[in-house]
Coordinates of C-alpha atoms in Angstrom, one line a residue:
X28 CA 8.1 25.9 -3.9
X29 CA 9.7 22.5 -5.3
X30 CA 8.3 21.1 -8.0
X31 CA 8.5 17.4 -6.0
X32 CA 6.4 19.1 -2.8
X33 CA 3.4 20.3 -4.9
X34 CA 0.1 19.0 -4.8
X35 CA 0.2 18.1 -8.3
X36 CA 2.7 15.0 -8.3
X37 CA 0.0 13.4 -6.1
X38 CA -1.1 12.6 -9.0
X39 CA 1.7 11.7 -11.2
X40 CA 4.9 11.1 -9.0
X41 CA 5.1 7.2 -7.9
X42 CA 3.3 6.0 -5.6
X43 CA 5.8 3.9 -3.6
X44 CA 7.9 7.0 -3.5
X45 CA 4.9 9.1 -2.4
X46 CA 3.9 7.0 0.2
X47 CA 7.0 7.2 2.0
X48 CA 8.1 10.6 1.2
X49 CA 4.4 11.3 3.1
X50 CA 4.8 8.4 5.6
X51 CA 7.8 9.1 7.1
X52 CA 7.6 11.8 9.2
X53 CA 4.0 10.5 10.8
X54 CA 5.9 7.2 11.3
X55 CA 7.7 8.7 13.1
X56 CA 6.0 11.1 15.5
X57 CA 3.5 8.6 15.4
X58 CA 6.6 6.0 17.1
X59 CA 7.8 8.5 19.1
X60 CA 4.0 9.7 20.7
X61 CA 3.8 5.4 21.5
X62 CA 7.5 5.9 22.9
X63 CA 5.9 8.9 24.9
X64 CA 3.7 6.6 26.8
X65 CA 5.4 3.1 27.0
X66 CA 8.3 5.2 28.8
X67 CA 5.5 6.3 31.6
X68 CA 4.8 2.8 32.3
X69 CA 8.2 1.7 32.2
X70 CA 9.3 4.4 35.0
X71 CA 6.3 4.0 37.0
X72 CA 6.2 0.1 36.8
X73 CA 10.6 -0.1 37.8
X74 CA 10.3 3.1 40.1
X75 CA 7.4 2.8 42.0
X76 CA 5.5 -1.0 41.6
X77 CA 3.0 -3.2 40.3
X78 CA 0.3 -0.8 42.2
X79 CA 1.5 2.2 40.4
X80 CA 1.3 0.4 37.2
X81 CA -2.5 -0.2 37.8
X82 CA -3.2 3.0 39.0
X83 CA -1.6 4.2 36.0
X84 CA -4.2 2.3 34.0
X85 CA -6.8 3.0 35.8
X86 CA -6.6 6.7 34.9
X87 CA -6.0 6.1 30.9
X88 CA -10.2 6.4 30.6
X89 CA -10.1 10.4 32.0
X90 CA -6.7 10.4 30.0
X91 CA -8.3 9.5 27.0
X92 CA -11.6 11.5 27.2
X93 CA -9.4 14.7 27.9
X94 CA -7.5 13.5 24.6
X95 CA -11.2 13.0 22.8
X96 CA -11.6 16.6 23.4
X97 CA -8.4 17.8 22.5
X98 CA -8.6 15.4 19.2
X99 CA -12.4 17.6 18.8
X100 CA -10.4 20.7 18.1
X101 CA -7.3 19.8 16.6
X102 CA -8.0 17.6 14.2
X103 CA -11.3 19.7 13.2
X104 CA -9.4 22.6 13.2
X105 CA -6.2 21.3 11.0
X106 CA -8.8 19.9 8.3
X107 CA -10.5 23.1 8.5
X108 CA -7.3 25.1 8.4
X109 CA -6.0 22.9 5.0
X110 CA -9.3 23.6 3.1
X111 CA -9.1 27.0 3.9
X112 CA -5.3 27.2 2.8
X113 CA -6.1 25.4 -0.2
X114 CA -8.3 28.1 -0.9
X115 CA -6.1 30.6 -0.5
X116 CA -8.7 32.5 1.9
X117 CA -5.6 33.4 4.6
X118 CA -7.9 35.1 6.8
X119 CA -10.4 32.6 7.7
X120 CA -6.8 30.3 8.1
X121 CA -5.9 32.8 10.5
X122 CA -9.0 33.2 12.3
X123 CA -8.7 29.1 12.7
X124 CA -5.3 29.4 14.3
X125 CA -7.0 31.5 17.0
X126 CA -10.4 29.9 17.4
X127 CA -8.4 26.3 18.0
X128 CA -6.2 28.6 20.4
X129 CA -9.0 29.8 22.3
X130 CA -11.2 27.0 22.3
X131 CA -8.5 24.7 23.6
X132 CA -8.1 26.5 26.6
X133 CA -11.7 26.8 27.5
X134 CA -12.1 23.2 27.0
X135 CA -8.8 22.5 28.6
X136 CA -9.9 24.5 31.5
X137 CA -13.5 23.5 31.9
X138 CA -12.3 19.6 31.6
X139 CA -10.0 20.2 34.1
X140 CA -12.5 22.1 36.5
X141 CA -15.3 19.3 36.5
X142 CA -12.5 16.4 36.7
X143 CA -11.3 18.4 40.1
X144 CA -14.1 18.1 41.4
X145 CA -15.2 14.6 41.2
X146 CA -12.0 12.9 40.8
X147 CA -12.5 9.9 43.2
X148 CA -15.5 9.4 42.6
X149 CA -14.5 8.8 38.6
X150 CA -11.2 7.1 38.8
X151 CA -13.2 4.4 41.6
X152 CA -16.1 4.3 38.6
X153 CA -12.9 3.3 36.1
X154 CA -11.5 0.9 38.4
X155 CA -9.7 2.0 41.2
X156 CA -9.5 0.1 44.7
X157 CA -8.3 1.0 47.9
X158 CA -4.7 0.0 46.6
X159 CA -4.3 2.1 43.5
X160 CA -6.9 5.0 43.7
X161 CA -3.7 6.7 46.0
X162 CA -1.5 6.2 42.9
X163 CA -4.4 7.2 40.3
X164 CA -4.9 10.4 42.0
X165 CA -1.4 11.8 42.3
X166 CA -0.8 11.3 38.8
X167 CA -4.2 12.8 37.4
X168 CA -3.7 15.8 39.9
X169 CA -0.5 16.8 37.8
X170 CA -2.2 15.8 34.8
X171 CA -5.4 17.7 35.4
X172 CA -3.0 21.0 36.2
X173 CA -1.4 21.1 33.3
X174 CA -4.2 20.0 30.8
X175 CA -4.7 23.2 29.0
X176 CA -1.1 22.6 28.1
X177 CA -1.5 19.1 26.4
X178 CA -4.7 20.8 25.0
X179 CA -3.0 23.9 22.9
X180 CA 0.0 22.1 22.6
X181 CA -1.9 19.0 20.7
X182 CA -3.5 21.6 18.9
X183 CA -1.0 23.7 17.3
X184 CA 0.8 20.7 16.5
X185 CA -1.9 19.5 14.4
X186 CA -1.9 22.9 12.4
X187 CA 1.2 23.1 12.4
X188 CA 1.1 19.5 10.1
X189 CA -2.0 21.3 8.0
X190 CA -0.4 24.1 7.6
X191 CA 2.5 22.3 5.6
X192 CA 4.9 21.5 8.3
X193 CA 5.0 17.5 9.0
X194 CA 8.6 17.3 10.0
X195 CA 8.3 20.9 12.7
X196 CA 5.6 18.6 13.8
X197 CA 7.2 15.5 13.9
X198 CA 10.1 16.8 15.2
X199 CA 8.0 18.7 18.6
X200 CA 6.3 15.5 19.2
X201 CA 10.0 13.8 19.7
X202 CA 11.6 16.7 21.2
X203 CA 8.6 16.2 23.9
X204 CA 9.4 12.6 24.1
X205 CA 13.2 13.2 24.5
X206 CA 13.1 15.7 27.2
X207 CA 10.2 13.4 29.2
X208 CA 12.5 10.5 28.9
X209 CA 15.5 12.7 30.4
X210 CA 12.9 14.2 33.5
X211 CA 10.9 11.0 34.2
X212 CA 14.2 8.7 36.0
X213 CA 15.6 11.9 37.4
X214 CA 12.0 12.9 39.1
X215 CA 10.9 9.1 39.8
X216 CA 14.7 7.8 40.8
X217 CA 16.6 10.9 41.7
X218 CA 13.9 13.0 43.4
X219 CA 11.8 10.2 45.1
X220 CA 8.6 11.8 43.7
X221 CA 6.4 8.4 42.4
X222 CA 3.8 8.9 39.8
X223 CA 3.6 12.3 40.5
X224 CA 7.3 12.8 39.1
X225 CA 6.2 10.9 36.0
X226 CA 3.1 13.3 35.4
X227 CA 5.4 16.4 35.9
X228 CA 7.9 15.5 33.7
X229 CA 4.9 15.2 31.1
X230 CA 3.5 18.3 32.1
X231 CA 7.0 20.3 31.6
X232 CA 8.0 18.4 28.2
X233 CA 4.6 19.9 26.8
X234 CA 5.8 23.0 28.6
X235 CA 8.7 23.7 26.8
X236 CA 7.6 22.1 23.1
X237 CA 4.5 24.9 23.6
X238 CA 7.0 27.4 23.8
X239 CA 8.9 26.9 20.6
X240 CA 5.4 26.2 18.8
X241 CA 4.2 30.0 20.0
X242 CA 7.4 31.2 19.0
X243 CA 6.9 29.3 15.6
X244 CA 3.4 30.8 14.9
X245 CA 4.1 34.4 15.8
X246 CA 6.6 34.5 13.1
X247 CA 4.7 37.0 10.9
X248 CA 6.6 35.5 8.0
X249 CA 4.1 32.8 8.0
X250 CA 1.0 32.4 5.8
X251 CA -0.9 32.0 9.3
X252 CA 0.4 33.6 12.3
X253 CA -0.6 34.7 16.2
X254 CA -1.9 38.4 15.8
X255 CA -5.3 40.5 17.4
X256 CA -8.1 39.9 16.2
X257 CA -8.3 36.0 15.5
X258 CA -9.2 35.0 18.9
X259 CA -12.9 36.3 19.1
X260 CA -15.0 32.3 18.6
X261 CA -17.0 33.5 15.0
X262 CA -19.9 30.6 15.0
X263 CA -18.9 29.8 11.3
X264 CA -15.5 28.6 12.4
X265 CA -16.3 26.7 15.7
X266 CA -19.4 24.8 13.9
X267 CA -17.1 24.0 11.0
X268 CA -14.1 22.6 13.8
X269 CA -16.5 20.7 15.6
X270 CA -18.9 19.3 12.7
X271 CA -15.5 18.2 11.3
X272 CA -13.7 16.7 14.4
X273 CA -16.8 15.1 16.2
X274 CA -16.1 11.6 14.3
X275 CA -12.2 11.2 16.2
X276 CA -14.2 13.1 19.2
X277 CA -16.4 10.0 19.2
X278 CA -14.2 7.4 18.7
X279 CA -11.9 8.6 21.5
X280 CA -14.8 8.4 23.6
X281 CA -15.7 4.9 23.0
X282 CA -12.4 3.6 23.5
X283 CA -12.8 5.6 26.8
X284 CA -15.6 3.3 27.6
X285 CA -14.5 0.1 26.6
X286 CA -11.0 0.7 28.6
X287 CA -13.6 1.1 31.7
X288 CA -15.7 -1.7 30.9
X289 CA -12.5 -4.1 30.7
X290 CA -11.0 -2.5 34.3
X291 CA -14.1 -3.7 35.9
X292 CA -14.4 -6.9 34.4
X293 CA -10.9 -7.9 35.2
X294 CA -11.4 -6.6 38.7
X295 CA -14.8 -8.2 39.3
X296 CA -13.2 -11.8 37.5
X297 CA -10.1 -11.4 38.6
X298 CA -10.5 -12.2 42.6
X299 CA -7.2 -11.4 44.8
X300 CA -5.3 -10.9 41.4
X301 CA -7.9 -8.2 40.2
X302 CA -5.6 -5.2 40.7
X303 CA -2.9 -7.0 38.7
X304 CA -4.9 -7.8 35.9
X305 CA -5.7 -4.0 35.4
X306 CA -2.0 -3.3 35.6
X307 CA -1.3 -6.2 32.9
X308 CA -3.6 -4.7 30.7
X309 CA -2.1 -1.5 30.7
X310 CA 1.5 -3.2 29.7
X311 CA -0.6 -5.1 27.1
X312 CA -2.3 -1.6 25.9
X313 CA 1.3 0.1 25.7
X314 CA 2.8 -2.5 23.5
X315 CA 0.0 -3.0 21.0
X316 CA 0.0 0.8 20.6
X317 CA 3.6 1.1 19.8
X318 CA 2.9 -1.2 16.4
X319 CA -0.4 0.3 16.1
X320 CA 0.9 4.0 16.3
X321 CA 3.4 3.1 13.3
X322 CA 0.3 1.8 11.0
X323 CA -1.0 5.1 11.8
X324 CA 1.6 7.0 10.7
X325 CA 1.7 4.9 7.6
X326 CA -2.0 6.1 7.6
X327 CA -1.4 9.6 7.8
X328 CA 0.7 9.1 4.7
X329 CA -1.9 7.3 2.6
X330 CA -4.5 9.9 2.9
X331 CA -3.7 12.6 0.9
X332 CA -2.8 10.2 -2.3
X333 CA -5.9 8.4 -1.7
X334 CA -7.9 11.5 -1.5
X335 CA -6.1 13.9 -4.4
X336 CA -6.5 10.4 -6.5
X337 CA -9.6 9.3 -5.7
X338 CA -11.1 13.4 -6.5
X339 CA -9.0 13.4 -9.8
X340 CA -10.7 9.5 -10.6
X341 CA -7.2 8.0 -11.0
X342 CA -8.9 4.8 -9.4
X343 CA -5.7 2.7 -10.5
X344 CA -3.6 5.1 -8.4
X345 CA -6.0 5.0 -5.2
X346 CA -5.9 1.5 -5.9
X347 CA -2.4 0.4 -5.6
X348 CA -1.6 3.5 -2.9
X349 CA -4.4 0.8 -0.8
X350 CA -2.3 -1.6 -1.7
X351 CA 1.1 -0.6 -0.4
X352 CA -0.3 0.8 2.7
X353 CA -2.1 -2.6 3.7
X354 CA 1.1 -4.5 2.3
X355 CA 3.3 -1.9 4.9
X356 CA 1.2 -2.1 7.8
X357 CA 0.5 -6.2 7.8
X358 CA 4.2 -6.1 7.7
X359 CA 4.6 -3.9 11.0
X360 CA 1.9 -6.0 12.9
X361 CA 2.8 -9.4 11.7
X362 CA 6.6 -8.0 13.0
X363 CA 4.4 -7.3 16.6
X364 CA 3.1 -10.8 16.2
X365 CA 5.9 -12.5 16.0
X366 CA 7.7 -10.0 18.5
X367 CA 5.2 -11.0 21.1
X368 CA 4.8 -14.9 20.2
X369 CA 8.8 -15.2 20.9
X370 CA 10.0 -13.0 23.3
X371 CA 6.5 -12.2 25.6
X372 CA 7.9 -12.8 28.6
X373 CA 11.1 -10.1 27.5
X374 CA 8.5 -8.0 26.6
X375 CA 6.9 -7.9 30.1
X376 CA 9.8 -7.8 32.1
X377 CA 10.7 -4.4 30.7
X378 CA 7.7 -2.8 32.5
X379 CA 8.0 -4.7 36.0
X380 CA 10.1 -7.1 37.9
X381 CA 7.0 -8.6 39.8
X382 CA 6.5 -12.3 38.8
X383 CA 2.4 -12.3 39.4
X384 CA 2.2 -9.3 37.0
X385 CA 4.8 -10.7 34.5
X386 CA 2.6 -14.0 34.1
X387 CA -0.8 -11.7 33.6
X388 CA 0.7 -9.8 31.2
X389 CA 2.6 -12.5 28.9
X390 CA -1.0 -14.1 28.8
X391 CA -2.5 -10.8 28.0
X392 CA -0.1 -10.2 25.1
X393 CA -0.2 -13.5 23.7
X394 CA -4.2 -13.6 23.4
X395 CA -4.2 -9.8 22.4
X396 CA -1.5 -9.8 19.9
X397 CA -3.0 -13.8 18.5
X398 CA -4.6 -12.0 15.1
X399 CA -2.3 -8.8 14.5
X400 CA -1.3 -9.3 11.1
X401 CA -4.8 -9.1 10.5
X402 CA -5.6 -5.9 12.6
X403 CA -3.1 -3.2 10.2
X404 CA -5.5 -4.6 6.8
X405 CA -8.5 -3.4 8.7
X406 CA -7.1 -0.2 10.5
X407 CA -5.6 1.2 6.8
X408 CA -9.0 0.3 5.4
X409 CA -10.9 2.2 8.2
X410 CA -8.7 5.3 7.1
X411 CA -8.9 4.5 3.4
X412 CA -12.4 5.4 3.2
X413 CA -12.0 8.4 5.2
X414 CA -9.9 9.3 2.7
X415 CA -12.0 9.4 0.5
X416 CA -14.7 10.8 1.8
X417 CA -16.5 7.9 3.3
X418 CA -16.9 9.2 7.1
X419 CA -20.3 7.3 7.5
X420 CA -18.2 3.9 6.5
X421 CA -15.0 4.5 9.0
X422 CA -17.3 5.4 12.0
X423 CA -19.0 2.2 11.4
X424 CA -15.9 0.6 10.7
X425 CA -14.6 1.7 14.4
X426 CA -18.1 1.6 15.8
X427 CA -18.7 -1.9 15.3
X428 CA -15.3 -3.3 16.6
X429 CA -15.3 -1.5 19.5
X430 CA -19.2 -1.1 20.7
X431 CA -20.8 -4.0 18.6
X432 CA -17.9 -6.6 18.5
X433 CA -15.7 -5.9 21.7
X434 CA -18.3 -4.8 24.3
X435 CA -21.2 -8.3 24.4
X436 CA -17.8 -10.1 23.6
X437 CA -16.1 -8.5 26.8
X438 CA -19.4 -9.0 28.8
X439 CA -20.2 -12.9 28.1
X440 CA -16.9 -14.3 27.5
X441 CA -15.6 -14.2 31.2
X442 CA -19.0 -15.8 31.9
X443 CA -17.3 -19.3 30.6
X444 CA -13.6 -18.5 30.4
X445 CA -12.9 -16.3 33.4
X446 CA -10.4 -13.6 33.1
X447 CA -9.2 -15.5 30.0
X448 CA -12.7 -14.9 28.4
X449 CA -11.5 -11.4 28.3
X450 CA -8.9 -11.8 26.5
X451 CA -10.2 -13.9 24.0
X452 CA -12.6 -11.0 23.3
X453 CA -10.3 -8.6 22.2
X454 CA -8.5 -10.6 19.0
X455 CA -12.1 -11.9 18.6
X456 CA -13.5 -8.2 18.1
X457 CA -10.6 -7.8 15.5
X458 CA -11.4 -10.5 13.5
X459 CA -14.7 -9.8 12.9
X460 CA -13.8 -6.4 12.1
X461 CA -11.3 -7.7 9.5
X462 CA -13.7 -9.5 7.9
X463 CA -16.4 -6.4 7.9
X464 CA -13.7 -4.1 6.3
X465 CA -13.1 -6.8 3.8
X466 CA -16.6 -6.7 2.5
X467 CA -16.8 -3.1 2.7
X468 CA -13.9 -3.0 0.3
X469 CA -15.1 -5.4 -2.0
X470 CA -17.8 -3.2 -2.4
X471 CA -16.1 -0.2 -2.7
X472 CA -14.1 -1.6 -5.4
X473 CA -17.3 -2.9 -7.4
X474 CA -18.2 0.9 -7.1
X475 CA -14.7 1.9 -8.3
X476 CA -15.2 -0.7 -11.2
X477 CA -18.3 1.1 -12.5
X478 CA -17.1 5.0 -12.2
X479 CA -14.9 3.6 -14.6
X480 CA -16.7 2.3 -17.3
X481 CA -19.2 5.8 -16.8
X482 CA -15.9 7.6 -17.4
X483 CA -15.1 5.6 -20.9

């Protein structure tokens, strides 16, 4: 192994150097998963309507609670997997590979199974009417189908990134977005098949990426690799998968919630325009997540110098690796910022050619993106004290935006301010939450301040 991709120049190499060297491939699979989705819209919104668009956004809640589950046992199992690597115990890293296997299609299965059943009645619960639940339905049907795909497919991609592969990972993720761009005009456009093109050509990019990552992992070249034995569930395993990927399991599931609670708000506030309003949300939600996705990836790079740094006490190093990565990300969303404050309007007629939902949405984005260069400080905080081993202090971090900030704000706002109050709730939840992660890292660094001194 090179000397530059060991473990031990976390701790010596630079840190600007670092930081990219481990930010660039999640910057980019990270850009590319955003790309996944905004291209969805894009189809669906030219290729089928306004209706589509809002149907579309009426089923990101089941969406995103099938992704809570898959998030459960990929990202439990890939920090499970890394321990056990980094303790050279190649048994119990097998045993993982086949535990997340076999878990993700149990889940994947039993999700889909319940969903069948009361599919109505849940998208109408998330916001559906009479004019989109058609359109919400054809394209969870699909969805629903293939979800044990997305399920192993999101899993073995997240080992495959443990298990010291970020770039096979990085490069599945776009290969799935390349080949979903190429099927979803042909299927939409050339076919005539609506949303339920869009969800099939979803369902077959996963499809063939699974195939290549199976192939990958039954190389018996590599330190972990498909073979008997590994797929029996052991208790140990599971309960360490789950104990370790119930916090992103959680916060999936309360962005589930609040997606609902804002559907119903704008349609109940909304009057002959509610349908609309759902559908400019979802434009809104697919642009802030392309800028978002990007600090995320810068994220992903800033946790492994945080945490090697912050075990070895290098608190200078954990420092100014904090540093750069706020510095990085306020760059990307003050760029979204400025993006949206100029050319909103641009920005909305990419997804649609309908004038009603153009003007919802270039209000949506303007109110929505009004505090971004504030929102990458508090996301790479958030993930900074994961880092370093502060769980309790990012689940209250993302807690209190979403559930304590953003839900009474969503609720009371549109009470005075109509469907503009809802708006104003969501850069109002971020602010707050900026300023709660700026206290928390005052006091973090007080704490840094006095390890040091117990060191000299």
């Amino acid at each position: 192994m090179k000397k530059g991709n060991t473990p031990l120049t976390l701790g010596t190499a630079d840190i600007g150097k670092l930081l990219m060297q481990y930010a660039a491939p999640a910057v980019a699979a990270m850009t590319a998963t955003s790309l996944y989705n905004i291209t969805d819209s894009i189809f669906i919104g030219r290729g089928v309507g306004p209706m589509a668009l809002s149907g579309l956004t009426v089923s990101f809640p089941l969406m995103n609670f099938a992704a809570a589950f898959g998030a459960l046992v990929g990202m439990g199992g890939a920090s499970l997997l890394s321990l056990r690597l980094g303790q050279k115990d190649y048994d119990s890293a097998n045993r993982i590979l086949g535990n997340v296997l076999a878990l993700n299609v149990i889940i994947g299965l039993l999700f889909s199974a319940v969903s069948f059943l009361f599919l109505e009645q849940m998208l109408y619960f998330f916001g559906a009417t009479e004019q989109t639940i058609g359109y919400a339905h054809d394209f969870m049907v699909i969805i629903l189908a293939g979800n044990v795909i997305t399920h192993i497919y999101m899993g073995l991609n997240a080992l495959l990134r443990s298990s010291g592969n970020p770039k096979k990972a990085m490069y599945a993720t776009i290969f799935t977005v390349i080949i979903n761009v190429i099927l979803n005009p042909l299927f939409i456009f050339g076919f005539g098949w609506g949303v339920r093109g869009s969800a099939l050509a979803t369902v077959i990019s996963q499809i063939i990426v699974l195939i290549w990552q199976i192939k990958f992992f039954s190389n018996k070249e590599n330190f972990i690799h498909l073979r008997k034995g590994i797929y029996k569930l052991t208790s140990a395993t599971v309960k360490g998968i789950i104990a370790i990927g119930l916090a992103p399991f959680l916060l999936n599931a309360a962005a589930c919630v609040i997606v609902v609670i804002i559907n119903r708000q704008f349609l109940f506030y909304g009057g002959e325009s509610g349908e609309l309003a759902v559908g400019a949300y979802g434009i809104v939600n697919r642009a802030a997540f392309l800028f978002a996705m990007i600090v995320f990836g810068i994220n992903q790079g800033m946790q492994p110098i945080a945490g090697y740094n912050y075990g070895a006490a290098l608190y200078d190093r954990v420092a100014e690796v904090l540093k750069k990565a706020v510095i990085l990300s306020t760059i990307v969303m003050t760029s979204g910022f400025l993006t949206v404050q100029l050319f909103a309007h641009a920005v909305a007629s990419v997804f649609t050619a309908d004038k009603q939902l153009v003007d919802l949405t270039v209000v949506g984005l303007r109110y929505v993106f009004a505090v971004f260069p504030l929102v990458g400080f508090q996301m790479v905080v958030s993930t900074f004290f994961q880092s370093i081993g502060k769980a309790a202090k990012t689940i209250f971090l993302s807690v209190t935006r979403q559930v304590l900030f953003l839900i009474p704000m969503v609720i009371i706002l549109p009470k005075y301010f109509g469907i503009t109050g809802i708006w104003m709730s969501m850069p109002g939840s971020d602010l707050i939450s900026a300023f709660t992660a700026c206290i928390l890292l005052r006091m973090q660094f007080r704490e840094f301040k006095k390890q040091k001194r117990e060191i000299v």
